[in-house]
mmCIF file with all atom_site columns, C-alpha atoms and ligand atoms in Angstrom:
data_model
loop_
_atom_site.group_PDB
_atom_site.id
_atom_site.type_symbol
_atom_site.label_atom_id
_atom_site.label_alt_id
_atom_site.label_comp_id
_atom_site.label_asym_id
_atom_site.label_entity_id
_atom_site.label_seq_id
_atom_site.pdbx_PDB_ins_code
_atom_site.Cartn_x
_atom_site.Cartn_y
_atom_site.Cartn_z
_atom_site.occupancy
_atom_site.B_iso_or_equiv
_atom_site.pdbx_formal_charge
_atom_site.auth_seq_id
_atom_site.auth_comp_id
_atom_site.auth_asym_id
_atom_site.auth_atom_id
_atom_site.pdbx_PDB_model_num
ATOM   1   C CA  . MET A 1 1   ? 275.372 90.247  -10.851 1.00 83.00 ? 738  MET A CA  1
ATOM   2   C CA  . PRO A 1 2   ? 277.365 93.332  -9.722  1.00 90.00 ? 739  PRO A CA  1
ATOM   3   C CA  . LYS A 1 3   ? 277.060 96.501  -11.856 1.00 94.00 ? 740  LYS A CA  1
ATOM   4   C CA  . PRO A 1 4   ? 279.391 96.575  -14.939 1.00 97.00 ? 741  PRO A CA  1
ATOM   5   C CA  . LYS A 1 5   ? 282.554 98.676  -14.619 1.00 98.00 ? 742  LYS A CA  1
ATOM   6   C CA  . ASN A 1 6   ? 284.864 100.226 -17.201 1.00 98.00 ? 743  ASN A CA  1
ATOM   7   C CA  . VAL A 1 7   ? 288.203 98.429  -17.492 1.00 98.00 ? 744  VAL A CA  1
ATOM   8   C CA  . SER A 1 8   ? 289.942 101.792 -16.934 1.00 98.00 ? 745  SER A CA  1
ATOM   9   C CA  . GLU A 1 9   ? 288.681 101.741 -13.325 1.00 98.00 ? 746  GLU A CA  1
ATOM   10  C CA  . SER A 1 10  ? 290.967 98.770  -12.646 1.00 98.00 ? 747  SER A CA  1
ATOM   11  C CA  . LEU A 1 11  ? 294.207 100.569 -13.555 1.00 98.00 ? 748  LEU A CA  1
ATOM   12  C CA  . ALA A 1 12  ? 296.959 100.044 -10.956 1.00 98.00 ? 749  ALA A CA  1
ATOM   13  C CA  . ILE A 1 13  ? 300.371 101.704 -11.340 1.00 98.00 ? 750  ILE A CA  1
ATOM   14  C CA  . ASN A 1 14  ? 303.401 101.074 -9.136  1.00 97.00 ? 751  ASN A CA  1
ATOM   15  C CA  . SER A 1 15  ? 306.954 102.402 -9.452  1.00 98.00 ? 752  SER A CA  1
ATOM   16  C CA  . GLN A 1 16  ? 309.971 101.345 -7.452  1.00 97.00 ? 753  GLN A CA  1
ATOM   17  C CA  . MET A 1 17  ? 313.758 101.628 -7.648  1.00 98.00 ? 754  MET A CA  1
ATOM   18  C CA  . ILE A 1 18  ? 315.760 98.407  -8.039  1.00 98.00 ? 755  ILE A CA  1
ATOM   19  C CA  . MET A 1 19  ? 317.829 97.993  -4.878  1.00 98.00 ? 756  MET A CA  1
ATOM   20  C CA  . PRO A 1 20  ? 320.683 95.517  -4.116  1.00 97.00 ? 757  PRO A CA  1
ATOM   21  C CA  . ASN A 1 21  ? 318.300 93.108  -2.393  1.00 96.00 ? 758  ASN A CA  1
ATOM   22  C CA  . ASP A 1 22  ? 316.267 92.764  -5.630  1.00 97.00 ? 759  ASP A CA  1
ATOM   23  C CA  . THR A 1 23  ? 319.188 91.692  -7.840  1.00 97.00 ? 760  THR A CA  1
ATOM   24  C CA  . ASN A 1 24  ? 321.035 88.560  -8.984  1.00 96.00 ? 761  ASN A CA  1
ATOM   25  C CA  . THR A 1 25  ? 324.811 88.083  -8.850  1.00 96.00 ? 762  THR A CA  1
ATOM   26  C CA  . LEU A 1 26  ? 325.242 90.192  -12.014 1.00 96.00 ? 763  LEU A CA  1
ATOM   27  C CA  . GLY A 1 27  ? 323.513 93.170  -10.395 1.00 96.00 ? 764  GLY A CA  1
ATOM   28  C CA  . ASN A 1 28  ? 320.285 92.897  -12.410 1.00 97.00 ? 765  ASN A CA  1
ATOM   29  C CA  . LEU A 1 29  ? 316.706 92.419  -11.187 1.00 97.00 ? 766  LEU A CA  1
ATOM   30  C CA  . MET A 1 30  ? 316.001 88.718  -10.453 1.00 97.00 ? 767  MET A CA  1
ATOM   31  C CA  . GLY A 1 31  ? 313.221 87.196  -12.533 1.00 95.00 ? 768  GLY A CA  1
ATOM   32  C CA  . GLY A 1 32  ? 311.492 85.818  -9.438  1.00 95.00 ? 769  GLY A CA  1
ATOM   33  C CA  . ASN A 1 33  ? 311.428 89.245  -7.822  1.00 96.00 ? 770  ASN A CA  1
ATOM   34  C CA  . LEU A 1 34  ? 309.930 90.728  -10.968 1.00 96.00 ? 771  LEU A CA  1
ATOM   35  C CA  . MET A 1 35  ? 307.243 88.009  -10.969 1.00 96.00 ? 772  MET A CA  1
ATOM   36  C CA  . ARG A 1 36  ? 306.379 88.905  -7.375  1.00 97.00 ? 773  ARG A CA  1
ATOM   37  C CA  . MET A 1 37  ? 305.907 92.561  -8.352  1.00 97.00 ? 774  MET A CA  1
ATOM   38  C CA  . VAL A 1 38  ? 303.831 91.533  -11.392 1.00 97.00 ? 775  VAL A CA  1
ATOM   39  C CA  . ASP A 1 39  ? 301.609 89.281  -9.252  1.00 98.00 ? 776  ASP A CA  1
ATOM   40  C CA  . ILE A 1 40  ? 300.982 92.032  -6.689  1.00 98.00 ? 777  ILE A CA  1
ATOM   41  C CA  . ALA A 1 41  ? 300.257 94.716  -9.318  1.00 98.00 ? 778  ALA A CA  1
ATOM   42  C CA  . GLY A 1 42  ? 297.875 92.319  -11.076 1.00 98.00 ? 779  GLY A CA  1
ATOM   43  C CA  . ALA A 1 43  ? 296.122 91.414  -7.827  1.00 98.00 ? 780  ALA A CA  1
ATOM   44  C CA  . ILE A 1 44  ? 295.564 95.096  -6.980  1.00 98.00 ? 781  ILE A CA  1
ATOM   45  C CA  . SER A 1 45  ? 294.028 95.663  -10.412 1.00 98.00 ? 782  SER A CA  1
ATOM   46  C CA  . ALA A 1 46  ? 291.801 92.574  -10.054 1.00 98.00 ? 783  ALA A CA  1
ATOM   47  C CA  . GLN A 1 47  ? 290.677 93.759  -6.613  1.00 98.00 ? 784  GLN A CA  1
ATOM   48  C CA  . ARG A 1 48  ? 289.883 97.213  -8.018  1.00 98.00 ? 785  ARG A CA  1
ATOM   49  C CA  . HIS A 1 49  ? 287.631 95.606  -10.613 1.00 98.00 ? 786  HIS A CA  1
ATOM   50  C CA  . SER A 1 50  ? 285.931 93.034  -8.416  1.00 98.00 ? 787  SER A CA  1
ATOM   51  C CA  . ASN A 1 51  ? 286.008 94.712  -4.981  1.00 98.00 ? 788  ASN A CA  1
ATOM   52  C CA  . ARG A 1 52  ? 286.780 91.222  -3.673  1.00 98.00 ? 789  ARG A CA  1
ATOM   53  C CA  . ILE A 1 53  ? 289.632 89.148  -2.304  1.00 98.00 ? 790  ILE A CA  1
ATOM   54  C CA  . VAL A 1 54  ? 291.363 87.624  -5.329  1.00 98.00 ? 791  VAL A CA  1
ATOM   55  C CA  . VAL A 1 55  ? 293.685 84.657  -5.792  1.00 98.00 ? 792  VAL A CA  1
ATOM   56  C CA  . THR A 1 56  ? 296.086 84.063  -8.671  1.00 98.00 ? 793  THR A CA  1
ATOM   57  C CA  . ALA A 1 57  ? 294.825 81.138  -10.758 1.00 97.00 ? 794  ALA A CA  1
ATOM   58  C CA  . SER A 1 58  ? 297.498 81.260  -13.473 1.00 96.00 ? 795  SER A CA  1
ATOM   59  C CA  . ILE A 1 59  ? 300.263 83.303  -15.053 1.00 96.00 ? 796  ILE A CA  1
ATOM   60  C CA  . ASP A 1 60  ? 300.822 82.940  -18.797 1.00 94.00 ? 797  ASP A CA  1
ATOM   61  C CA  . ASN A 1 61  ? 304.312 82.455  -20.195 1.00 86.00 ? 798  ASN A CA  1
ATOM   62  C CA  . VAL A 1 62  ? 306.627 85.400  -19.456 1.00 88.00 ? 799  VAL A CA  1
ATOM   63  C CA  . SER A 1 63  ? 309.926 86.045  -21.266 1.00 85.00 ? 800  SER A CA  1
ATOM   64  C CA  . PHE A 1 64  ? 312.824 88.034  -19.860 1.00 87.00 ? 801  PHE A CA  1
ATOM   65  C CA  . GLU A 1 65  ? 314.380 89.721  -22.877 1.00 85.00 ? 802  GLU A CA  1
ATOM   66  C CA  . ASN A 1 66  ? 315.884 92.810  -21.245 1.00 93.00 ? 803  ASN A CA  1
ATOM   67  C CA  . LYS A 1 67  ? 317.870 93.001  -18.031 1.00 94.00 ? 804  LYS A CA  1
ATOM   68  C CA  . VAL A 1 68  ? 316.858 95.613  -15.458 1.00 96.00 ? 805  VAL A CA  1
ATOM   69  C CA  . PRO A 1 69  ? 320.001 96.953  -13.734 1.00 97.00 ? 806  PRO A CA  1
ATOM   70  C CA  . LEU A 1 70  ? 320.440 98.073  -10.140 1.00 98.00 ? 807  LEU A CA  1
ATOM   71  C CA  . GLY A 1 71  ? 319.288 101.686 -9.741  1.00 98.00 ? 808  GLY A CA  1
ATOM   72  C CA  . ASP A 1 72  ? 316.748 101.594 -12.596 1.00 98.00 ? 809  ASP A CA  1
ATOM   73  C CA  . VAL A 1 73  ? 313.165 102.548 -11.797 1.00 98.00 ? 810  VAL A CA  1
ATOM   74  C CA  . ILE A 1 74  ? 310.661 99.889  -12.706 1.00 98.00 ? 811  ILE A CA  1
ATOM   75  C CA  . THR A 1 75  ? 307.024 100.813 -13.359 1.00 98.00 ? 812  THR A CA  1
ATOM   76  C CA  . LEU A 1 76  ? 304.214 98.265  -13.527 1.00 97.00 ? 813  LEU A CA  1
ATOM   77  C CA  . GLU A 1 77  ? 300.890 99.152  -15.151 1.00 98.00 ? 814  GLU A CA  1
ATOM   78  C CA  . ALA A 1 78  ? 298.128 96.605  -14.559 1.00 98.00 ? 815  ALA A CA  1
ATOM   79  C CA  . LYS A 1 79  ? 294.608 96.640  -15.987 1.00 98.00 ? 816  LYS A CA  1
ATOM   80  C CA  . VAL A 1 80  ? 291.805 94.083  -16.329 1.00 98.00 ? 817  VAL A CA  1
ATOM   81  C CA  . THR A 1 81  ? 291.299 93.138  -19.989 1.00 98.00 ? 818  THR A CA  1
ATOM   82  C CA  . ARG A 1 82  ? 288.143 91.061  -19.556 1.00 98.00 ? 819  ARG A CA  1
ATOM   83  C CA  . ALA A 1 83  ? 286.016 89.627  -16.781 1.00 98.00 ? 820  ALA A CA  1
ATOM   84  C CA  . PHE A 1 84  ? 284.379 86.219  -17.137 1.00 98.00 ? 821  PHE A CA  1
ATOM   85  C CA  . ASN A 1 85  ? 282.162 84.627  -14.450 1.00 98.00 ? 822  ASN A CA  1
ATOM   86  C CA  . THR A 1 86  ? 284.358 84.564  -11.347 1.00 98.00 ? 823  THR A CA  1
ATOM   87  C CA  . SER A 1 87  ? 287.713 85.035  -13.061 1.00 98.00 ? 824  SER A CA  1
ATOM   88  C CA  . MET A 1 88  ? 289.310 87.955  -14.827 1.00 98.00 ? 825  MET A CA  1
ATOM   89  C CA  . GLU A 1 89  ? 292.352 88.399  -17.042 1.00 98.00 ? 826  GLU A CA  1
ATOM   90  C CA  . VAL A 1 90  ? 294.777 91.183  -16.121 1.00 98.00 ? 827  VAL A CA  1
ATOM   91  C CA  . MET A 1 91  ? 297.531 92.519  -18.361 1.00 97.00 ? 828  MET A CA  1
ATOM   92  C CA  . VAL A 1 92  ? 300.631 93.864  -16.619 1.00 97.00 ? 829  VAL A CA  1
ATOM   93  C CA  . LYS A 1 93  ? 303.077 95.991  -18.610 1.00 96.00 ? 830  LYS A CA  1
ATOM   94  C CA  . VAL A 1 94  ? 306.546 96.497  -17.134 1.00 96.00 ? 831  VAL A CA  1
ATOM   95  C CA  . TYR A 1 95  ? 308.755 99.491  -17.984 1.00 97.00 ? 832  TYR A CA  1
ATOM   96  C CA  . SER A 1 96  ? 312.363 100.071 -16.938 1.00 97.00 ? 833  SER A CA  1
ATOM   97  C CA  . GLU A 1 97  ? 313.687 103.604 -16.701 1.00 98.00 ? 834  GLU A CA  1
ATOM   98  C CA  . ASN A 1 98  ? 317.209 104.970 -16.246 1.00 98.00 ? 835  ASN A CA  1
ATOM   99  C CA  . ILE A 1 99  ? 316.297 108.456 -15.129 1.00 97.00 ? 836  ILE A CA  1
ATOM   100 C CA  . PRO A 1 100 ? 319.812 110.036 -15.280 1.00 97.00 ? 837  PRO A CA  1
ATOM   101 C CA  . ALA A 1 101 ? 320.275 108.674 -18.835 1.00 97.00 ? 838  ALA A CA  1
ATOM   102 C CA  . GLY A 1 102 ? 316.737 109.666 -19.866 1.00 98.00 ? 839  GLY A CA  1
ATOM   103 C CA  . THR A 1 103 ? 315.870 106.191 -21.229 1.00 97.00 ? 840  THR A CA  1
ATOM   104 C CA  . ARG A 1 104 ? 312.694 104.153 -20.770 1.00 97.00 ? 841  ARG A CA  1
ATOM   105 C CA  . ILE A 1 105 ? 311.901 100.766 -22.337 1.00 96.00 ? 842  ILE A CA  1
ATOM   106 C CA  . GLN A 1 106 ? 309.093 98.247  -21.984 1.00 95.00 ? 843  GLN A CA  1
ATOM   107 C CA  . THR A 1 107 ? 310.756 95.117  -20.603 1.00 95.00 ? 844  THR A CA  1
ATOM   108 C CA  . ASN A 1 108 ? 307.847 92.670  -20.177 1.00 94.00 ? 845  ASN A CA  1
ATOM   109 C CA  . THR A 1 109 ? 304.169 92.059  -20.712 1.00 94.00 ? 846  THR A CA  1
ATOM   110 C CA  . ALA A 1 110 ? 302.355 89.456  -18.661 1.00 96.00 ? 847  ALA A CA  1
ATOM   111 C CA  . PHE A 1 111 ? 298.805 88.096  -18.651 1.00 97.00 ? 848  PHE A CA  1
ATOM   112 C CA  . LEU A 1 112 ? 297.490 86.737  -15.354 1.00 98.00 ? 849  LEU A CA  1
ATOM   113 C CA  . THR A 1 113 ? 294.174 85.229  -14.332 1.00 98.00 ? 850  THR A CA  1
ATOM   114 C CA  . PHE A 1 114 ? 292.720 86.063  -10.934 1.00 98.00 ? 851  PHE A CA  1
ATOM   115 C CA  . VAL A 1 115 ? 289.632 84.542  -9.338  1.00 98.00 ? 852  VAL A CA  1
ATOM   116 C CA  . ALA A 1 116 ? 287.446 86.547  -6.958  1.00 98.00 ? 853  ALA A CA  1
ATOM   117 C CA  . VAL A 1 117 ? 286.654 84.547  -3.842  1.00 98.00 ? 854  VAL A CA  1
ATOM   118 C CA  . ASP A 1 118 ? 284.557 84.901  -0.701  1.00 97.00 ? 855  ASP A CA  1
ATOM   119 C CA  . GLN A 1 119 ? 285.955 84.675  2.846   1.00 96.00 ? 856  GLN A CA  1
ATOM   120 C CA  . SER A 1 120 ? 285.966 80.868  2.567   1.00 97.00 ? 857  SER A CA  1
ATOM   121 C CA  . GLY A 1 121 ? 287.941 80.919  -0.692  1.00 96.00 ? 858  GLY A CA  1
ATOM   122 C CA  . ARG A 1 122 ? 284.955 79.967  -2.858  1.00 98.00 ? 859  ARG A CA  1
ATOM   123 C CA  . PRO A 1 123 ? 284.798 81.615  -6.326  1.00 98.00 ? 860  PRO A CA  1
ATOM   124 C CA  . ILE A 1 124 ? 282.215 84.392  -6.504  1.00 98.00 ? 861  ILE A CA  1
ATOM   125 C CA  . GLU A 1 125 ? 280.572 86.163  -9.458  1.00 98.00 ? 862  GLU A CA  1
ATOM   126 C CA  . ILE A 1 126 ? 282.105 89.462  -10.605 1.00 98.00 ? 863  ILE A CA  1
ATOM   127 C CA  . ALA A 1 127 ? 281.018 92.483  -12.642 1.00 98.00 ? 864  ALA A CA  1
ATOM   128 C CA  . GLU A 1 128 ? 281.376 92.650  -16.402 1.00 98.00 ? 865  GLU A CA  1
ATOM   129 C CA  . ALA A 1 129 ? 284.364 94.738  -17.588 1.00 98.00 ? 866  ALA A CA  1
ATOM   130 C CA  . ILE A 1 130 ? 283.562 97.261  -20.321 1.00 98.00 ? 867  ILE A CA  1
ATOM   131 C CA  . PRO A 1 131 ? 286.390 98.186  -22.736 1.00 98.00 ? 868  PRO A CA  1
ATOM   132 C CA  . GLU A 1 132 ? 286.314 101.761 -24.132 1.00 98.00 ? 869  GLU A CA  1
ATOM   133 C CA  . THR A 1 133 ? 289.492 102.522 -26.114 1.00 98.00 ? 870  THR A CA  1
ATOM   134 C CA  . LYS A 1 134 ? 290.615 100.757 -29.318 1.00 98.00 ? 871  LYS A CA  1
ATOM   135 C CA  . GLU A 1 135 ? 293.424 98.959  -27.433 1.00 97.00 ? 872  GLU A CA  1
ATOM   136 C CA  . GLU A 1 136 ? 291.052 97.901  -24.630 1.00 98.00 ? 873  GLU A CA  1
ATOM   137 C CA  . LYS A 1 137 ? 288.556 96.538  -27.194 1.00 97.00 ? 874  LYS A CA  1
ATOM   138 C CA  . GLU A 1 138 ? 291.280 94.540  -29.004 1.00 96.00 ? 875  GLU A CA  1
ATOM   139 C CA  . LEU A 1 139 ? 292.559 93.088  -25.718 1.00 97.00 ? 876  LEU A CA  1
ATOM   140 C CA  . PHE A 1 140 ? 288.985 92.264  -24.678 1.00 97.00 ? 877  PHE A CA  1
ATOM   141 C CA  . ALA A 1 141 ? 288.304 90.372  -27.932 1.00 95.00 ? 878  ALA A CA  1
ATOM   142 C CA  . ALA A 1 142 ? 291.577 88.398  -27.820 1.00 94.00 ? 879  ALA A CA  1
ATOM   143 C CA  . ALA A 1 143 ? 291.111 87.538  -24.123 1.00 96.00 ? 880  ALA A CA  1
ATOM   144 C CA  . LEU A 1 144 ? 288.682 84.778  -25.048 1.00 95.00 ? 881  LEU A CA  1
ATOM   145 C CA  . ARG A 1 145 ? 291.330 83.010  -27.150 1.00 93.00 ? 882  ARG A CA  1
ATOM   146 C CA  . ARG A 1 146 ? 293.951 83.377  -24.416 1.00 94.00 ? 883  ARG A CA  1
ATOM   147 C CA  . ARG A 1 147 ? 291.458 82.000  -21.864 1.00 96.00 ? 884  ARG A CA  1
ATOM   148 C CA  . GLN A 1 148 ? 290.739 78.943  -23.992 1.00 95.00 ? 885  GLN A CA  1
ATOM   149 C CA  . LEU A 1 149 ? 294.461 78.331  -24.583 1.00 93.00 ? 886  LEU A CA  1
ATOM   150 C CA  . ARG A 1 150 ? 295.318 78.450  -20.870 1.00 94.00 ? 887  ARG A CA  1
ATOM   151 C CA  . LEU A 1 151 ? 292.327 76.284  -19.933 1.00 94.00 ? 888  LEU A CA  1
ATOM   152 C CA  . VAL A 1 152 ? 293.338 73.684  -22.537 1.00 93.00 ? 889  VAL A CA  1
ATOM   153 C CA  . LEU A 1 153 ? 296.974 73.763  -21.330 1.00 92.00 ? 890  LEU A CA  1
ATOM   154 C CA  . GLY A 1 154 ? 295.775 73.518  -17.724 1.00 92.00 ? 891  GLY A CA  1
ATOM   155 C CA  . GLY A 1 155 ? 293.659 70.466  -18.533 1.00 93.00 ? 892  GLY A CA  1
ATOM   156 C CA  . ARG A 1 156 ? 290.420 72.324  -17.770 1.00 93.00 ? 893  ARG A CA  1
ATOM   157 C CA  . MET A 1 157 ? 289.040 72.375  -21.314 1.00 93.00 ? 894  MET A CA  1
ATOM   158 C CA  . LYS A 1 158 ? 289.070 69.776  -24.062 1.00 92.00 ? 895  LYS A CA  1
ATOM   159 C CA  . PRO A 1 159 ? 290.886 71.039  -27.185 1.00 89.00 ? 896  PRO A CA  1
ATOM   160 C CA  . GLU A 1 160 ? 287.850 70.145  -29.314 1.00 89.00 ? 897  GLU A CA  1
ATOM   161 C CA  . GLU A 1 161 ? 285.711 72.526  -27.197 1.00 90.00 ? 898  GLU A CA  1
ATOM   162 C CA  . ALA A 1 162 ? 288.040 75.513  -27.738 1.00 90.00 ? 899  ALA A CA  1
ATOM   163 C CA  . ASN A 1 163 ? 285.987 77.072  -30.535 1.00 88.00 ? 900  ASN A CA  1
ATOM   164 C CA  . GLU A 1 164 ? 287.753 80.442  -30.543 1.00 85.00 ? 901  GLU A CA  1
ATOM   165 C CA  . LEU A 1 165 ? 291.146 78.745  -30.899 1.00 81.00 ? 902  LEU A CA  1
ATOM   166 C CA  . LYS A 1 166 ? 289.925 76.353  -33.576 1.00 80.00 ? 903  LYS A CA  1
ATOM   167 C CA  . ALA A 1 167 ? 288.579 79.297  -35.582 1.00 76.00 ? 904  ALA A CA  1
ATOM   168 C CA  . ILE A 1 168 ? 292.095 80.825  -35.822 1.00 76.00 ? 905  ILE A CA  1
ATOM   169 C CA  . PHE A 1 169 ? 293.351 77.659  -37.493 1.00 74.00 ? 906  PHE A CA  1
ATOM   170 C CA  . GLY A 1 170 ? 290.227 77.276  -39.641 1.00 70.00 ? 907  GLY A CA  1
ATOM   171 C CA  . LEU A 1 171 ? 289.280 73.995  -37.895 1.00 68.00 ? 908  LEU A CA  1
HETATM 172 C C1  . ACO B 2 .   ? 297.348 86.826  -5.074  1.00 54.03 ? 2317 ACO B C1  1
HETATM 173 C C2  . ACO B 2 .   ? 297.975 85.453  -4.851  1.00 54.03 ? 2317 ACO B C2  1
HETATM 174 O O1  . ACO B 2 .   ? 299.103 85.260  -5.147  1.00 54.03 ? 2317 ACO B O1  1
HETATM 175 S S1  . ACO B 2 .   ? 297.012 84.183  -4.212  1.00 54.03 ? 2317 ACO B S1  1
HETATM 176 C C3  . ACO B 2 .   ? 298.061 82.779  -3.962  1.00 54.03 ? 2317 ACO B C3  1
HETATM 177 C C4  . ACO B 2 .   ? 298.215 81.901  -5.128  1.00 54.03 ? 2317 ACO B C4  1
HETATM 178 N N1  . ACO B 2 .   ? 296.960 81.389  -5.604  1.00 54.03 ? 2317 ACO B N1  1
HETATM 179 C C5  . ACO B 2 .   ? 296.214 80.474  -4.918  1.00 54.03 ? 2317 ACO B C5  1
HETATM 180 O O2  . ACO B 2 .   ? 296.538 80.078  -3.809  1.00 54.03 ? 2317 ACO B O2  1
HETATM 181 C C6  . ACO B 2 .   ? 295.000 79.963  -5.607  1.00 54.03 ? 2317 ACO B C6  1
HETATM 182 C C7  . ACO B 2 .   ? 294.772 78.474  -5.304  1.00 54.03 ? 2317 ACO B C7  1
HETATM 183 N N2  . ACO B 2 .   ? 293.704 77.965  -6.141  1.00 54.03 ? 2317 ACO B N2  1
HETATM 184 C C8  . ACO B 2 .   ? 292.406 78.070  -5.798  1.00 54.03 ? 2317 ACO B C8  1
HETATM 185 O O3  . ACO B 2 .   ? 292.054 78.586  -4.743  1.00 54.03 ? 2317 ACO B O3  1
HETATM 186 C C9  . ACO B 2 .   ? 291.385 77.490  -6.750  1.00 54.03 ? 2317 ACO B C9  1
HETATM 187 O O4  . ACO B 2 .   ? 292.028 76.568  -7.598  1.00 54.03 ? 2317 ACO B O4  1
HETATM 188 C C10 . ACO B 2 .   ? 290.703 78.603  -7.627  1.00 54.03 ? 2317 ACO B C10 1
HETATM 189 C C11 . ACO B 2 .   ? 289.910 79.550  -6.746  1.00 54.03 ? 2317 ACO B C11 1
HETATM 190 C C12 . ACO B 2 .   ? 291.740 79.391  -8.449  1.00 54.03 ? 2317 ACO B C12 1
HETATM 191 C C13 . ACO B 2 .   ? 289.747 77.922  -8.636  1.00 54.03 ? 2317 ACO B C13 1
HETATM 192 O O5  . ACO B 2 .   ? 288.870 77.136  -7.843  1.00 54.03 ? 2317 ACO B O5  1
HETATM 193 P P1  . ACO B 2 .   ? 287.961 75.958  -8.494  1.00 54.03 ? 2317 ACO B P1  1
HETATM 194 O O6  . ACO B 2 .   ? 287.339 75.224  -7.381  1.00 54.03 ? 2317 ACO B O6  1
HETATM 195 O O7  . ACO B 2 .   ? 288.778 75.215  -9.491  1.00 54.03 ? 2317 ACO B O7  1
HETATM 196 O O8  . ACO B 2 .   ? 286.836 76.801  -9.158  1.00 54.03 ? 2317 ACO B O8  1
HETATM 197 P P2  . ACO B 2 .   ? 286.129 76.710  -10.570 1.00 54.03 ? 2317 ACO B P2  1
HETATM 198 O O9  . ACO B 2 .   ? 286.403 75.419  -11.289 1.00 54.03 ? 2317 ACO B O9  1
HETATM 199 O O10 . ACO B 2 .   ? 284.719 77.100  -10.310 1.00 54.03 ? 2317 ACO B O10 1
HETATM 200 O O11 . ACO B 2 .   ? 286.851 77.871  -11.401 1.00 54.03 ? 2317 ACO B O11 1
HETATM 201 C C14 . ACO B 2 .   ? 286.680 79.208  -11.031 1.00 54.03 ? 2317 ACO B C14 1
HETATM 202 C C15 . ACO B 2 .   ? 287.249 80.073  -12.108 1.00 54.03 ? 2317 ACO B C15 1
HETATM 203 O O12 . ACO B 2 .   ? 288.664 79.915  -12.126 1.00 54.03 ? 2317 ACO B O12 1
HETATM 204 C C16 . ACO B 2 .   ? 289.092 79.708  -13.458 1.00 54.03 ? 2317 ACO B C16 1
HETATM 205 N N3  . ACO B 2 .   ? 290.314 78.921  -13.400 1.00 54.03 ? 2317 ACO B N3  1
HETATM 206 C C17 . ACO B 2 .   ? 290.539 77.843  -12.618 1.00 54.03 ? 2317 ACO B C17 1
HETATM 207 N N4  . ACO B 2 .   ? 291.786 77.391  -12.836 1.00 54.03 ? 2317 ACO B N4  1
HETATM 208 C C18 . ACO B 2 .   ? 292.341 78.200  -13.778 1.00 54.03 ? 2317 ACO B C18 1
HETATM 209 C C19 . ACO B 2 .   ? 293.609 78.247  -14.425 1.00 54.03 ? 2317 ACO B C19 1
HETATM 210 N N5  . ACO B 2 .   ? 294.584 77.370  -14.156 1.00 54.03 ? 2317 ACO B N5  1
HETATM 211 N N6  . ACO B 2 .   ? 293.834 79.224  -15.327 1.00 54.03 ? 2317 ACO B N6  1
HETATM 212 C C20 . ACO B 2 .   ? 292.874 80.134  -15.600 1.00 54.03 ? 2317 ACO B C20 1
HETATM 213 N N7  . ACO B 2 .   ? 291.650 80.142  -15.028 1.00 54.03 ? 2317 ACO B N7  1
HETATM 214 C C21 . ACO B 2 .   ? 291.400 79.179  -14.128 1.00 54.03 ? 2317 ACO B C21 1
HETATM 215 C C22 . ACO B 2 .   ? 287.944 78.966  -14.103 1.00 54.03 ? 2317 ACO B C22 1
HETATM 216 O O13 . ACO B 2 .   ? 287.997 79.047  -15.504 1.00 54.03 ? 2317 ACO B O13 1
HETATM 217 C C23 . ACO B 2 .   ? 286.762 79.711  -13.505 1.00 54.03 ? 2317 ACO B C23 1
HETATM 218 O O14 . ACO B 2 .   ? 286.591 80.928  -14.219 1.00 54.03 ? 2317 ACO B O14 1
HETATM 219 P P3  . ACO B 2 .   ? 285.096 81.518  -14.548 1.00 54.03 ? 2317 ACO B P3  1
HETATM 220 O O15 . ACO B 2 .   ? 284.270 81.380  -13.297 1.00 54.03 ? 2317 ACO B O15 1
HETATM 221 O O16 . ACO B 2 .   ? 285.337 82.957  -14.882 1.00 54.03 ? 2317 ACO B O16 1
HETATM 222 O O17 . ACO B 2 .   ? 284.563 80.719  -15.682 1.00 54.03 ? 2317 ACO B O17 1
#
C-alpha cells in the first residue's frame, strides 16, 4: 500500500470570476456550470492525494440556496476527507465574493467520491489519508456513514449491512 498522507496535502483551491458565458437567463451562475467546477476541483484534490488518474464515482445531493451573480468571484476549496481502498471522499466548499461590496458567503458544500484507476480504468489501491485538525477528524469519522448511505442508495450495499448507519438510529 502507498505511504499514508495527511489530508491537508490534498488541498486544492481555485478562484474564478463569473462571466456572461457561465450564467443563466437571470444573470446568475448556472447550477450545471457550478457542478462542473466542483467536479474539477474535487478531481484535482483526489489526484493530489492518490497521485493517480481518478474518475468521479458519485456526487452526493447538492442544494443551490444562494444565487451567484455575474461578476462575483467564486472560490472552490477541495480536500480529501477520507480514503478507503481505491476510493476517496472529497469535500468541496464553494464561496462567492463580491469584492467591490466587501462581502463573502459560503454558497455550497458538496461531497464527491473519486476512484483511483490505472491506465486501463481498473480501480487501484490508494494511500490512507490522515486527518490532523479537529474539523478534519470529525469529517473523517462521519465519512464512513456518508459512504454507507451512498452505497445503499446506489444499490451497492444492503441496508442491513450498513452498521454505521444503523447505529445512528439505534438499530
Ligand atoms: C473526473 C470525471 O469526471 S471522470 C468521468 C465520470 N466518471 C466516470 O466515467 C466513471 C465511470 N465508472 C467507472 O469507471 C466505474 O464504475 C468505477 C471505477 C467508478 C467503479 O468500478 P467498479 O468496477 O464498480 O469497481 P469496484 O466495485 O471495485 O469499486 C471500486 C470503488 O468504487 C466505489 N464505488 C463504486 N461505485 C460507487 C458509487 N456509486 N458511489 C460511491 N463509491 C462507489 C466502491 O465502493 C469501491 O470503493 P473502495 O475500493 O474504496 O471500497
